[in-house]
CSV table of C-alpha atoms and ligand atoms in Angstrom, one decimal:
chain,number,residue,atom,x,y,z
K,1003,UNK,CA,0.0,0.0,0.0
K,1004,UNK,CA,2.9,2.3,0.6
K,1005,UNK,CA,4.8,1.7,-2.2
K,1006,UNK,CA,1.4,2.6,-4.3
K,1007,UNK,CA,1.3,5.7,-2.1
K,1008,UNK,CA,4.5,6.5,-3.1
K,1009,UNK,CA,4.6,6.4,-6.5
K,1010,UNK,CA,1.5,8.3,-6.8
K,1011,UNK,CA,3.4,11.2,-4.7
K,1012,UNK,CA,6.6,11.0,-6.9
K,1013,UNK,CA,3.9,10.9,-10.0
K,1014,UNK,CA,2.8,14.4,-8.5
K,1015,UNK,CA,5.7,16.1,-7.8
K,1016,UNK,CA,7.3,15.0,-11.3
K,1017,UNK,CA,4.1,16.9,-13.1
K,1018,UNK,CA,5.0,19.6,-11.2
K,1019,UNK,CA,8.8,19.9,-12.4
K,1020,UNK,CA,10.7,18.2,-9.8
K,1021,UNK,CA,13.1,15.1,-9.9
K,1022,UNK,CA,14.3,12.4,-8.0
K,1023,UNK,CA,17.7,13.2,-6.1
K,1024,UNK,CA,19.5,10.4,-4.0
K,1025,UNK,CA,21.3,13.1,-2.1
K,1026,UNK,CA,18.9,14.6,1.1
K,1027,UNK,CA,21.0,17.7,1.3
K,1028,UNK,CA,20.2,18.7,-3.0
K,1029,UNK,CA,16.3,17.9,-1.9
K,1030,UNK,CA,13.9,20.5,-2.4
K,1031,UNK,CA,11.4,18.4,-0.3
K,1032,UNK,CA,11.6,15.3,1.4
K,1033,UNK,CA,8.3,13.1,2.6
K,1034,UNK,CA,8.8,10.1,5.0
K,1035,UNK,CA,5.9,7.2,4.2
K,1036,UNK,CA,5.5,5.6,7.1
K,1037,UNK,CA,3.7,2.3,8.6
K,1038,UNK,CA,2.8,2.2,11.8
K,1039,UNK,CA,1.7,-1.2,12.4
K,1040,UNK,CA,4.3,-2.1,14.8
K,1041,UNK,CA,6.2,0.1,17.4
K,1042,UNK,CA,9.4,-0.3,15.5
K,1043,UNK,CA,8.0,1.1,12.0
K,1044,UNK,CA,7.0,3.8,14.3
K,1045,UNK,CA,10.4,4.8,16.5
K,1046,UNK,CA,12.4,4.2,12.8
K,1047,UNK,CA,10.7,7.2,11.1
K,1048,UNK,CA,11.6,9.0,14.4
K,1049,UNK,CA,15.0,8.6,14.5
K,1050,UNK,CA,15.0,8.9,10.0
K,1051,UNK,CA,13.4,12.5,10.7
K,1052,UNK,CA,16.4,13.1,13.4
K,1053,UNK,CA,18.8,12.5,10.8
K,1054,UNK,CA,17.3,14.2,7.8
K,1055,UNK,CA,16.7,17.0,10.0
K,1056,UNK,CA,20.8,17.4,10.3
K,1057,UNK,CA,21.1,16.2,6.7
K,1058,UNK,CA,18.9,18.3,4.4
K,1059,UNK,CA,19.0,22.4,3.3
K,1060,UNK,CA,17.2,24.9,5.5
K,1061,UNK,CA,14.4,25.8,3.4
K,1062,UNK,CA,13.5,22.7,1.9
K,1063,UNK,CA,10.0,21.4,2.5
K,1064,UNK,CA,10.1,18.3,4.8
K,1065,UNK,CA,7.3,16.3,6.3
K,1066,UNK,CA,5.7,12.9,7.0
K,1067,UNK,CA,2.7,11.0,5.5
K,1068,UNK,CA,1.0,7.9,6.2
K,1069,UNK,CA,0.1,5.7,9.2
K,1070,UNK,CA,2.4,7.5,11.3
K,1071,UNK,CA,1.2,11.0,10.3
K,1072,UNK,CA,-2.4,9.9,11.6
K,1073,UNK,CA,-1.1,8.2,14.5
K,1074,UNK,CA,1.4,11.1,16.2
K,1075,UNK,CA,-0.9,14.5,14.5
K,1076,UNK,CA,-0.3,17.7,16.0
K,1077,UNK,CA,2.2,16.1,18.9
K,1078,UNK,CA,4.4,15.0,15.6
K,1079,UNK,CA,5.0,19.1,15.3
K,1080,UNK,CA,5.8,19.2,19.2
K,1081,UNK,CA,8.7,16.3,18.4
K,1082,UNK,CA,10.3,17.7,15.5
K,1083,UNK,CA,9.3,21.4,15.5
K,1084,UNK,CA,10.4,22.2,12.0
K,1085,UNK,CA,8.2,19.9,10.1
K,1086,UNK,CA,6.3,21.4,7.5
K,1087,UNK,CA,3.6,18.9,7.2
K,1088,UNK,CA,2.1,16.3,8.8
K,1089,UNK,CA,-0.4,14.4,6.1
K,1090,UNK,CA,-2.5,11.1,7.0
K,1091,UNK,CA,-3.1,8.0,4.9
K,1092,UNK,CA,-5.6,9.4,3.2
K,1093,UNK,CA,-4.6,12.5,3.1
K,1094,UNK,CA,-1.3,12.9,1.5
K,1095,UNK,CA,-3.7,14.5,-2.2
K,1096,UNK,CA,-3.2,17.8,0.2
K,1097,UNK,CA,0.7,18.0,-0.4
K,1098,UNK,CA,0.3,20.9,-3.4
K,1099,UNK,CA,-1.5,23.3,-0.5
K,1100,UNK,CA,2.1,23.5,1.1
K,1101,UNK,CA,4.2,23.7,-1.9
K,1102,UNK,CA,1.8,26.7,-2.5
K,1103,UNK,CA,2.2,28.1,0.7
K,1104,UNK,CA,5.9,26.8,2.1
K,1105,UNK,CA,5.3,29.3,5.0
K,1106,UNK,CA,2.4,27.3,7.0
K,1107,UNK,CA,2.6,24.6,8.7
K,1108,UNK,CA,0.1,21.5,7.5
K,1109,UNK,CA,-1.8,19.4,9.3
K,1110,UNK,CA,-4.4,16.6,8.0
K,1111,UNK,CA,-5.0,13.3,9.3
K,1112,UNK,CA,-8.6,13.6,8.3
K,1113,UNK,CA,-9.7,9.5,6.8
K,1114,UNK,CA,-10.8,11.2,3.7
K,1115,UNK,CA,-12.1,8.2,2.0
K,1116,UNK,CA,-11.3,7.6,-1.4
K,1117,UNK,CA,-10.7,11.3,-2.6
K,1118,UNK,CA,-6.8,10.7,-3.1
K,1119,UNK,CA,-7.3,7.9,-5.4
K,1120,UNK,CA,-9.5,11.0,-7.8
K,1121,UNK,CA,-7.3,13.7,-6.8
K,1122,UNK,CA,-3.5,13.1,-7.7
K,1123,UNK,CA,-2.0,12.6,-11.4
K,1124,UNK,CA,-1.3,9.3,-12.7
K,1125,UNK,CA,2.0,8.2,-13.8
K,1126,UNK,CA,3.0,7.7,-17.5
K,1127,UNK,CA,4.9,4.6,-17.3
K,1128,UNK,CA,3.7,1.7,-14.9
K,1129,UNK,CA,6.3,-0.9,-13.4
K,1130,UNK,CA,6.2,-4.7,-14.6
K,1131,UNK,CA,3.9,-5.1,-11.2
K,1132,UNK,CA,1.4,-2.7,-10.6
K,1133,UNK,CA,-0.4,-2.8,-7.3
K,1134,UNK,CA,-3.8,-1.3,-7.3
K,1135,UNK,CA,-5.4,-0.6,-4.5
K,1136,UNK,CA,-9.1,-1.5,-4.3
K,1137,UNK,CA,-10.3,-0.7,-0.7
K,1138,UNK,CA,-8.9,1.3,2.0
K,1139,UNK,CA,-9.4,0.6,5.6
K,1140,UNK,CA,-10.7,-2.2,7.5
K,1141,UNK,CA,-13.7,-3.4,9.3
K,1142,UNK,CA,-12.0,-6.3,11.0
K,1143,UNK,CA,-11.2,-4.7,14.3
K,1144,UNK,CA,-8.6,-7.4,15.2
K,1145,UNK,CA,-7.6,-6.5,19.0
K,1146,UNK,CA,-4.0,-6.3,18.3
K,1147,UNK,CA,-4.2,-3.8,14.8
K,1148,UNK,CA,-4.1,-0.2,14.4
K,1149,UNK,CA,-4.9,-0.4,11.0
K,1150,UNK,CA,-9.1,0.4,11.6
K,1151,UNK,CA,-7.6,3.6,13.2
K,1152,UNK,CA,-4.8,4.9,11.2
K,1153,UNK,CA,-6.5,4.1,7.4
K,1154,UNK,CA,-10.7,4.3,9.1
K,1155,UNK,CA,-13.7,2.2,8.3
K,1156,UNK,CA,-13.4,-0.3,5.3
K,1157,UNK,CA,-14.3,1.4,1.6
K,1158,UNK,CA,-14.2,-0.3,-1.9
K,1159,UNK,CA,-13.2,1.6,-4.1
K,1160,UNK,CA,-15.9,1.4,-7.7
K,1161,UNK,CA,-15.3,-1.2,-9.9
K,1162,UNK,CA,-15.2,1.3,-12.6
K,1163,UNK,CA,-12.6,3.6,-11.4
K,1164,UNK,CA,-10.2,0.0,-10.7
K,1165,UNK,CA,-10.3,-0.9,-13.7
K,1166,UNK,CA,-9.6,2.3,-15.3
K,1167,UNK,CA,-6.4,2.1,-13.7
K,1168,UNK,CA,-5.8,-1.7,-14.6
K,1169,UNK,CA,-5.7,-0.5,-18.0
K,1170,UNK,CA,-4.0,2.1,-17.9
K,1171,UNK,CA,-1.1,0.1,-16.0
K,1172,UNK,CA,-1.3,-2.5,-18.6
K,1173,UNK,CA,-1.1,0.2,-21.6
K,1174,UNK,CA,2.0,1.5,-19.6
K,1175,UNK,CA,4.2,-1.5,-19.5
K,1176,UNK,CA,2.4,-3.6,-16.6
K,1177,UNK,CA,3.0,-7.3,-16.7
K,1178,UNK,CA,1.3,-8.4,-13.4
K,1179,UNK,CA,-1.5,-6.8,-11.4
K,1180,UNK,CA,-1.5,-7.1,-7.8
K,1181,UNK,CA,-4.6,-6.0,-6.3
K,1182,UNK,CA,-4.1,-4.7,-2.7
K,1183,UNK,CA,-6.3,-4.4,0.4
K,1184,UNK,CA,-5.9,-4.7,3.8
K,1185,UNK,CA,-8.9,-7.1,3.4
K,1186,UNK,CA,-8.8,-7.3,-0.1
K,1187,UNK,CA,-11.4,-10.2,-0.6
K,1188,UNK,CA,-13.6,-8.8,1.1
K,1189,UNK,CA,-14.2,-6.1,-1.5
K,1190,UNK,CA,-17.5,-5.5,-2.5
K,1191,UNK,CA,-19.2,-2.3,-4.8
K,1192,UNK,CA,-22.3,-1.2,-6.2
K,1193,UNK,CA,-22.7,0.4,-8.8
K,1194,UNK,CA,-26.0,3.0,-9.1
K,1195,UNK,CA,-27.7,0.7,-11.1
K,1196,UNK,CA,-27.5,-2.3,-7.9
K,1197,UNK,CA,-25.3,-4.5,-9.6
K,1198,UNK,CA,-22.6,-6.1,-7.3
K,1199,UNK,CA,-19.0,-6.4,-7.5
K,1200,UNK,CA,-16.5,-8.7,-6.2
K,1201,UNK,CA,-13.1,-9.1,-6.3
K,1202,UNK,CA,-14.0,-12.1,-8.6
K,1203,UNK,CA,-15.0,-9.5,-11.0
K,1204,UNK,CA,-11.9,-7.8,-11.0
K,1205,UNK,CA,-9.9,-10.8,-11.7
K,1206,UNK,CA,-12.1,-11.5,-14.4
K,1207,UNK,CA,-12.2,-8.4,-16.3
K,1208,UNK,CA,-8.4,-8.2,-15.8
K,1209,UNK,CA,-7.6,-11.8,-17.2
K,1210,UNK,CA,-9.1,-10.8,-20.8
K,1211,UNK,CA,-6.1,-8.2,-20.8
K,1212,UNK,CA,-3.9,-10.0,-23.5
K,1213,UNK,CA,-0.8,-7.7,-21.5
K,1214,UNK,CA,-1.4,-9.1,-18.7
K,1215,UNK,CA,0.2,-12.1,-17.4
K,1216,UNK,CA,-0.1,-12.5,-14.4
K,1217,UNK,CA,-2.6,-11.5,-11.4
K,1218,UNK,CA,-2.5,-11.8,-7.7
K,1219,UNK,CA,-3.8,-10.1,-4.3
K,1220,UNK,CA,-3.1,-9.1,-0.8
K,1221,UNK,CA,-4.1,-9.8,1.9
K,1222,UNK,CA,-6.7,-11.9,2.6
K,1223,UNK,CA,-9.3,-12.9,5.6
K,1224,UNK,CA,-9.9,-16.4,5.9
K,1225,UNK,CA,-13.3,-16.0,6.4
K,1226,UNK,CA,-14.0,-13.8,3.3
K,1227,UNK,CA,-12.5,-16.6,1.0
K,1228,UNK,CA,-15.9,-17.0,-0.9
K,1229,UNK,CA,-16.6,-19.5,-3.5
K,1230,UNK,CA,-17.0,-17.4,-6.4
K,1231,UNK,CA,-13.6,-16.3,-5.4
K,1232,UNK,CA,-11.8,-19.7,-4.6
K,1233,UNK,CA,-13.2,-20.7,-8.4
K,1234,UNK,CA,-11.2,-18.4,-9.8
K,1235,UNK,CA,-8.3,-20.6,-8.8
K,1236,UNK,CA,-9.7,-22.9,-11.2
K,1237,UNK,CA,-10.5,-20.5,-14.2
K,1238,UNK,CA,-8.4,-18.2,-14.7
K,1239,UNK,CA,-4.8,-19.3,-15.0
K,1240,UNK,CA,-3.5,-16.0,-14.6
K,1241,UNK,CA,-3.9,-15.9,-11.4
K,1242,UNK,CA,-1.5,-17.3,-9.5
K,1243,UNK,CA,-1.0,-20.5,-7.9
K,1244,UNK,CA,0.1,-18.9,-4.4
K,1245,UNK,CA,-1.9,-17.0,-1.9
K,1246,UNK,CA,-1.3,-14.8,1.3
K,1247,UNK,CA,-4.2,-15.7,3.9
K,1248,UNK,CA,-3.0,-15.1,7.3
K,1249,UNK,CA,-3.8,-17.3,10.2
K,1250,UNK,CA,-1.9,-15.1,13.0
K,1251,UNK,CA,-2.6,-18.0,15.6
K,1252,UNK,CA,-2.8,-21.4,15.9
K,1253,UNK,CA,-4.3,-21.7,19.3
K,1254,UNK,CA,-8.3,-21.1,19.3
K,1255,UNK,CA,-8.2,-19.5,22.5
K,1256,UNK,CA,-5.5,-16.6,21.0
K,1257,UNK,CA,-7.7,-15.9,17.9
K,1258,UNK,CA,-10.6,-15.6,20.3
K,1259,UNK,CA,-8.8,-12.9,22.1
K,1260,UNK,CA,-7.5,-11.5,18.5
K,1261,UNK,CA,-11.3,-11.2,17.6
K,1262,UNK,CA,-10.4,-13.5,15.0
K,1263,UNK,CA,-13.7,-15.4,15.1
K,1264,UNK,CA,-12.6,-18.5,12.4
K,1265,UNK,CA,-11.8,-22.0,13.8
K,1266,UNK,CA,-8.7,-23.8,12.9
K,1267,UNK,CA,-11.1,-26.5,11.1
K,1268,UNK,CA,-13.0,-23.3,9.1
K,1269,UNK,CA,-9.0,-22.3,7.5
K,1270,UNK,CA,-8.2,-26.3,6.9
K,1271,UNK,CA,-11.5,-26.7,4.8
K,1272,UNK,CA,-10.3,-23.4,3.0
K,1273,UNK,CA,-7.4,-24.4,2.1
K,1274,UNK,CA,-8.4,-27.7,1.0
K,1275,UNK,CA,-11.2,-25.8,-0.8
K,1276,UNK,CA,-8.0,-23.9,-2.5
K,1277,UNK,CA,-6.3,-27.1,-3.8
K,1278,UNK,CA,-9.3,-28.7,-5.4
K,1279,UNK,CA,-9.6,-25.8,-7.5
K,1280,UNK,CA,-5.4,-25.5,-8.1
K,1281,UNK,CA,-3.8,-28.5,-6.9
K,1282,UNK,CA,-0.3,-26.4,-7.2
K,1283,UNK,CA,-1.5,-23.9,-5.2
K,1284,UNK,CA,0.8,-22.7,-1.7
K,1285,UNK,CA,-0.7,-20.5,0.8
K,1286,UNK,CA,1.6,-18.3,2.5
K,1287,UNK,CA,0.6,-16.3,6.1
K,1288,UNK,CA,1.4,-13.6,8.6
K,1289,UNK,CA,2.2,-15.4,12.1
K,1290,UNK,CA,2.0,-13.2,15.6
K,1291,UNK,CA,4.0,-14.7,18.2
K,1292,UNK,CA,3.5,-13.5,22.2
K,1293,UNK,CA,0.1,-11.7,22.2
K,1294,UNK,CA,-1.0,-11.5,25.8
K,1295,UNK,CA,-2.0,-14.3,27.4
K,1296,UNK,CA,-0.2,-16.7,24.9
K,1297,UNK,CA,0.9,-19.9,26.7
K,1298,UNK,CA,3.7,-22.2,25.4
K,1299,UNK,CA,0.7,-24.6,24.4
K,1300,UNK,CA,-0.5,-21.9,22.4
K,1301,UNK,CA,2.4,-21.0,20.6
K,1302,UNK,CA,3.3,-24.7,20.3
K,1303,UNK,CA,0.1,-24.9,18.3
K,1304,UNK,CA,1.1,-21.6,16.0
K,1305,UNK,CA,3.9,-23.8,15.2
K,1306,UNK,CA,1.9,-26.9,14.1
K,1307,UNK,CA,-0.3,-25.5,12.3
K,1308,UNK,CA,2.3,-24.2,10.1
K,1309,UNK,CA,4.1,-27.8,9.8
K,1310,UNK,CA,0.3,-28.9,8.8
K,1311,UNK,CA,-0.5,-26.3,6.4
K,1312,UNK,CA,3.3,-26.1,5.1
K,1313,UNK,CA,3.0,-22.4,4.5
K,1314,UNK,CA,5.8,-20.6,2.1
K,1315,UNK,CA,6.6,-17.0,2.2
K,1316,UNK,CA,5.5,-16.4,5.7
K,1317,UNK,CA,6.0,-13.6,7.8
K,1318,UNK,CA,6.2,-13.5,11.3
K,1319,UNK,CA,6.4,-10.9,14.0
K,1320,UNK,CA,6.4,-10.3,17.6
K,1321,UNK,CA,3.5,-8.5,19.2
K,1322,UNK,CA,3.8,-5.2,19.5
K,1323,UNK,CA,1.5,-3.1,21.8
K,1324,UNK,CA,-0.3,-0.6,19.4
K,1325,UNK,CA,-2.1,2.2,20.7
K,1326,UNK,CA,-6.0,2.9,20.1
K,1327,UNK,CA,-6.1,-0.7,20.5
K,1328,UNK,CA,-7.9,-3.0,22.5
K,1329,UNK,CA,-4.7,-5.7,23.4
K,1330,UNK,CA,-2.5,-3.3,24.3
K,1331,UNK,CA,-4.3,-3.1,27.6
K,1332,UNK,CA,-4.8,-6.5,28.0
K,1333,UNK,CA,-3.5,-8.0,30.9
K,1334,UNK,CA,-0.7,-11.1,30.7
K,1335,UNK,CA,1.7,-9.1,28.5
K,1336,UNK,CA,4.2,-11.2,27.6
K,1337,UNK,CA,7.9,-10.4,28.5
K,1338,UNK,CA,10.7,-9.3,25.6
K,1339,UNK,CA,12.6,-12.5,26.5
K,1340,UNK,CA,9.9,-14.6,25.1
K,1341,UNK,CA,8.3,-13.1,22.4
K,1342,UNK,CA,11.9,-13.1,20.8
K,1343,UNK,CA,12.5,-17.3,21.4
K,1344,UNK,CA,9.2,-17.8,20.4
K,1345,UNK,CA,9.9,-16.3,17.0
K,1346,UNK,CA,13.6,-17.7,16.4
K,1347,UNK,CA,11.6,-21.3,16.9
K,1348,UNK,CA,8.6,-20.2,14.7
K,1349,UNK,CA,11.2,-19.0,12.4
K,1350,UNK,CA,13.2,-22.0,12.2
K,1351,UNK,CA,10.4,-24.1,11.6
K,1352,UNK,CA,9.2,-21.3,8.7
K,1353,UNK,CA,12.6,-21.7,7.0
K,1354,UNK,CA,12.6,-25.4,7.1
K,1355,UNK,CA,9.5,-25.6,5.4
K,1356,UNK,CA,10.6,-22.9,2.6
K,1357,UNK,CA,13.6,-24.6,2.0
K,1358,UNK,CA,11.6,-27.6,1.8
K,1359,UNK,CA,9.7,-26.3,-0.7
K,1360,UNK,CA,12.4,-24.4,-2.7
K,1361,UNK,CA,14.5,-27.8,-3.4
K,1362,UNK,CA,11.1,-29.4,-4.2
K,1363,UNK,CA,11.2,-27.1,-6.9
K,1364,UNK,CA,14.1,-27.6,-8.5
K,1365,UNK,CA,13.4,-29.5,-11.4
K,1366,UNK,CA,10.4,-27.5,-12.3
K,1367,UNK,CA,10.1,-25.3,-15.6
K,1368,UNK,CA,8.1,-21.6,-14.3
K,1369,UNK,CA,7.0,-18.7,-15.9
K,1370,UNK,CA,8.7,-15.9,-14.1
K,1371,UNK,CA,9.1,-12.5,-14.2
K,1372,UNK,CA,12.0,-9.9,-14.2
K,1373,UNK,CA,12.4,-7.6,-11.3
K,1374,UNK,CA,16.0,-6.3,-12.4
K,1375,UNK,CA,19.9,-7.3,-12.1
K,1376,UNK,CA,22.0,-7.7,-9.5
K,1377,UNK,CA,24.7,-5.1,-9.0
K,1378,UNK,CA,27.6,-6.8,-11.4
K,1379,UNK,CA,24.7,-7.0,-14.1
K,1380,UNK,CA,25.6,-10.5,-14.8
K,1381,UNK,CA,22.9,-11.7,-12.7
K,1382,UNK,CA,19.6,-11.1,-13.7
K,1383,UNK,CA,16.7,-11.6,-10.4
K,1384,UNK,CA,13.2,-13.5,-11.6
K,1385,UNK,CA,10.1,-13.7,-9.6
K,1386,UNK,CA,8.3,-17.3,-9.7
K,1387,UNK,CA,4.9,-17.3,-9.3
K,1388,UNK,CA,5.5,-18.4,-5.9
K,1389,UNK,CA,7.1,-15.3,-5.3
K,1390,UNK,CA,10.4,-16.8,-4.8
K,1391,UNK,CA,13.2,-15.0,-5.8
K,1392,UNK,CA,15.2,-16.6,-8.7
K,1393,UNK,CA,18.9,-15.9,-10.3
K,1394,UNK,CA,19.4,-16.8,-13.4
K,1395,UNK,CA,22.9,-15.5,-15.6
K,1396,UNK,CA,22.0,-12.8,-17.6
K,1397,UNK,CA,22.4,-13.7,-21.7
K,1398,UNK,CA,25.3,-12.5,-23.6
K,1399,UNK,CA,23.6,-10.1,-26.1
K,1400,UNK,CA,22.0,-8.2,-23.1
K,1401,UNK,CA,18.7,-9.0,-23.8
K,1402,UNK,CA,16.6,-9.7,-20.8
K,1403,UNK,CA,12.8,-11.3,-21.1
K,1404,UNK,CA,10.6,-9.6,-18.7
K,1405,UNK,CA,8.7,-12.6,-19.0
K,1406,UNK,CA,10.6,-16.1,-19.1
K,1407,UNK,CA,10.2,-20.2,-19.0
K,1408,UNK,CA,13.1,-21.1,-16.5
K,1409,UNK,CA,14.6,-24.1,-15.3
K,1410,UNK,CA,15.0,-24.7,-11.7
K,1411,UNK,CA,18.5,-25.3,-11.0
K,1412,UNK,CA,19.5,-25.0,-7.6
K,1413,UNK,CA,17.8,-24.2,-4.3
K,1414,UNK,CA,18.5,-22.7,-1.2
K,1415,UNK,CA,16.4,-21.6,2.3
K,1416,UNK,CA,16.3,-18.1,0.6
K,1417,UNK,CA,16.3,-18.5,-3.4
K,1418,UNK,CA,16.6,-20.3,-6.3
K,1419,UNK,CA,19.1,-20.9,-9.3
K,1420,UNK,CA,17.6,-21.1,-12.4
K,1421,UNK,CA,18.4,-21.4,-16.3
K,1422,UNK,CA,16.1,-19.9,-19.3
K,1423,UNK,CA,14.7,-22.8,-21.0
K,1424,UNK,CA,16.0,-22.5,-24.4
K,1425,UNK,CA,19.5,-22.6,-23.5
K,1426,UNK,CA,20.5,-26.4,-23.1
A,450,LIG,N1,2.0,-6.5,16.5
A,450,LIG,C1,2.7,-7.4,15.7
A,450,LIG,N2,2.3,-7.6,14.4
A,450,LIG,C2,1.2,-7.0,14.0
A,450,LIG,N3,0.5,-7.0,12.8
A,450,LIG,C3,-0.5,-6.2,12.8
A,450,LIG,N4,-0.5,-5.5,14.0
A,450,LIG,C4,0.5,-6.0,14.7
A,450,LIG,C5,0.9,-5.8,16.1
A,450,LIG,N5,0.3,-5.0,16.9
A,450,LIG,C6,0.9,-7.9,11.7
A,450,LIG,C7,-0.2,-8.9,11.4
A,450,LIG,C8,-0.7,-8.4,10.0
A,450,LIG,C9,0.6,-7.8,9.4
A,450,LIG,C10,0.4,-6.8,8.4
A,450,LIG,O1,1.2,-7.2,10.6
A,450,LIG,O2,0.4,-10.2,11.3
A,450,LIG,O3,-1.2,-9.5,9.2
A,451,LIG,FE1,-5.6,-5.2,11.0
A,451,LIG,FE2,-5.7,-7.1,9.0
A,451,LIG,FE3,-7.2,-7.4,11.3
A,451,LIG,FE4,-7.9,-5.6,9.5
A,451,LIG,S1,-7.9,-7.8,9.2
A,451,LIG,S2,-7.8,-5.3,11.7
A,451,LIG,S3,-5.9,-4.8,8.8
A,451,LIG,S4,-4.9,-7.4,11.0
């Protein structure tokens, strides 16, 4: 979500004359994104404004945007008193009010809705994966997540206005379309006519794109994995075999206290669900490890159900009391000491089971696609449709596919070796 917040800032500022500089002290503005979703996103864009502050010209423009705009406001001012703006989530479509008047301070952390999405340019040339955003906010109210309050109440954004930009990313060079949500299947629109729109839709429409390849989406509820949706798994071989559906818990009695109201049984028969549609599907997940109250038992059974499911691309993270949230005043906070071996061991067990799956993969021809070289330029970095990363050598004349058949070669816990298939 960030990174799409991002380029649709850059996208702004370029239309109005500016360019990218890697040096912060040649900046004519700088803009932190943040996330706060955990304390350390949070105390990092502290200490980056610290040293930007030291770093950057006395007149340039410099402010913060996103999650931890919304979350710190006015007392973001109080901490680093020259700010010059402080702009929410939905919000940051207000930047051009200070480059018109450098001389005020700005302050918004207003959830705006989906005015940002109508309000700010779009850029001329779209990266191989474009992530379009398709709902902002969430209704979930998970106990641990300060996602409800930093980005509001859920909204879907009209299927209209989603597909406008899916083709205008594929007309710009888009490959693969990654729909994004922070409950992305549960999007739902109607349109003024009363006719319905699911995410099923989307992928639908998107598929008949002949430019686009691929298709995928993050991140999904468990619950909100409806049938229309889990058919598309079957029908539409664009999308990818390979889904993130976090399960956070493994013990009923932690998702209870998560208000994560889905049984252990109610995720199995979902995924199972998932594999009679694509039998090659992998489901990957976000794990939480020490939210209060959790027991050894209870993080003994985060750890099974992994090993059962065999999730790939997982990640993990200790609990992190959030404010505006309901577990941060639980009681039975669990020490520093334990969150941290609870995640080594969940991590171990996370890497076995990629590594697992990495070497099973070896063998295997895949359509991948290219994110770029390495930094010799002899290396060229593939994305399977697993999302694992994949090295392959680049080819003599220079010419790199963006799209490619390639030989699994090698595999390690953390990427593959691979060969383009028309080389013998
Ligand atoms: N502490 C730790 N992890 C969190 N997440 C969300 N809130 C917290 C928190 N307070 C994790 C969840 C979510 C991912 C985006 O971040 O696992 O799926
Ligand atoms: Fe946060 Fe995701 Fe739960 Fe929504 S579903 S409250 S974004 S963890």
């Amino acid at each position: 979500m960030n990174v799409y917040d991002g380029q649709r800032i850059a996208a702004m500022l370029l239309q109005r004359g500016y360019a990218a500089t890697e040096k912060i002290a040649d900046a004519d503005i700088i803009i932190l994104n943040t996330c706060a979703v955990r304390a350390k996103a949070t105390d990092k864009v502290f200490s980056a404004l610290g040293r930007v502050r030291r770093a950057k010209k006395t007149d340039a423009l410099f402010g913060i945007v996103g999650c931890v705009a919304r979350e710190a406001g006015a007392a973001a001012f109080k901490r680093i008193p020259d700010l010059n703006f402080v702009l929410g989530p939905q919000s940051y479509h207000k930047l051009p009010d200070i480059l018109e008047n450098p001389d005020t301070k700005l302050l918004n952390i207003d959830l705006g809705g989906l005015e940002k999405f109508d309000e700010l340019p779009e850029s001329s040339t779209s990266p191989a994966v474009a992530y379009i955003p398709i709902q902002e906010g969430c209704d979930h109210c998970c106990t641990y997540c300060i996602v409800p309050y930093t980005r509001g109440r859920e909204i879907s954004r009209p299927f209209e206005n989603v597909m406008h930009d899916v083709r205008h990313a594929a007309a710009t060079g888009a490959l693969e379309i990654c729909f994004l949500g922070q409950n992305v299947n549960g999007y739902k629109y109607s349109d003024n006519t009363g006719k319905a729109f699911r995410l099923s839709d989307l992928i639908r429409e998107t598929a008949k794109l002949d430019a686009i390849k691929r298709i995928r989406f993050t991140s999904s509820y468990p619950t909100e994995m409806t049938d229309d949706l889990i058919e598309m798994f079957r029908t539409e071989q664009k999308l990818l075999p390979f889904l993130n559906m976090p399960i956070q818990s493994g013990s009923p009695d932690v998702l209870t206290r998560m208000n994560r109201p889905y049984s252990l049984d109610l995720y199995i028969d979902i995924v199972d669900k998932l594999k009679a549609a694509r039998p090659d599907i992998q489901i990957s997940s976000d794990f939480i490890v020490g939210f209060p109250g959790e027991t050894d038992a209870d993080f003994e059974k985060t750890v099974q159900i992994a090993k059962q499911i065999r999730h790939i691309n997982s990640y993990s993270f200790k609990y992190s009391p959030r404010p505006h949230t309901a577990a941060a005043l639980m009681p039975n906070q669990i020490p520093e000491n334990v969150k941290a071996s609870r995640l080594a061991a969940l991590d171990g067990e996370l890497n076995e089971i990629q590594r697992e799956f990495n070497e099973a993969c070896v063998g295997e021809t895949m359509a991948c696609l290219c994110e770029g070289a390495d930094k010799t330029g002899k290396k060229l970095v593939y994305r399977t449709p697993y999302m694992q990363q994949c090295i392959v050598d680049a080819p003599e004349n220079g010419n790199a596919p963006q799209m490619a058949d390639i030989r699994i070669t090698a595999a390690n816990k953390a990427s593959l070796r691979g060969e383009f298939c028309d080389q013998n």
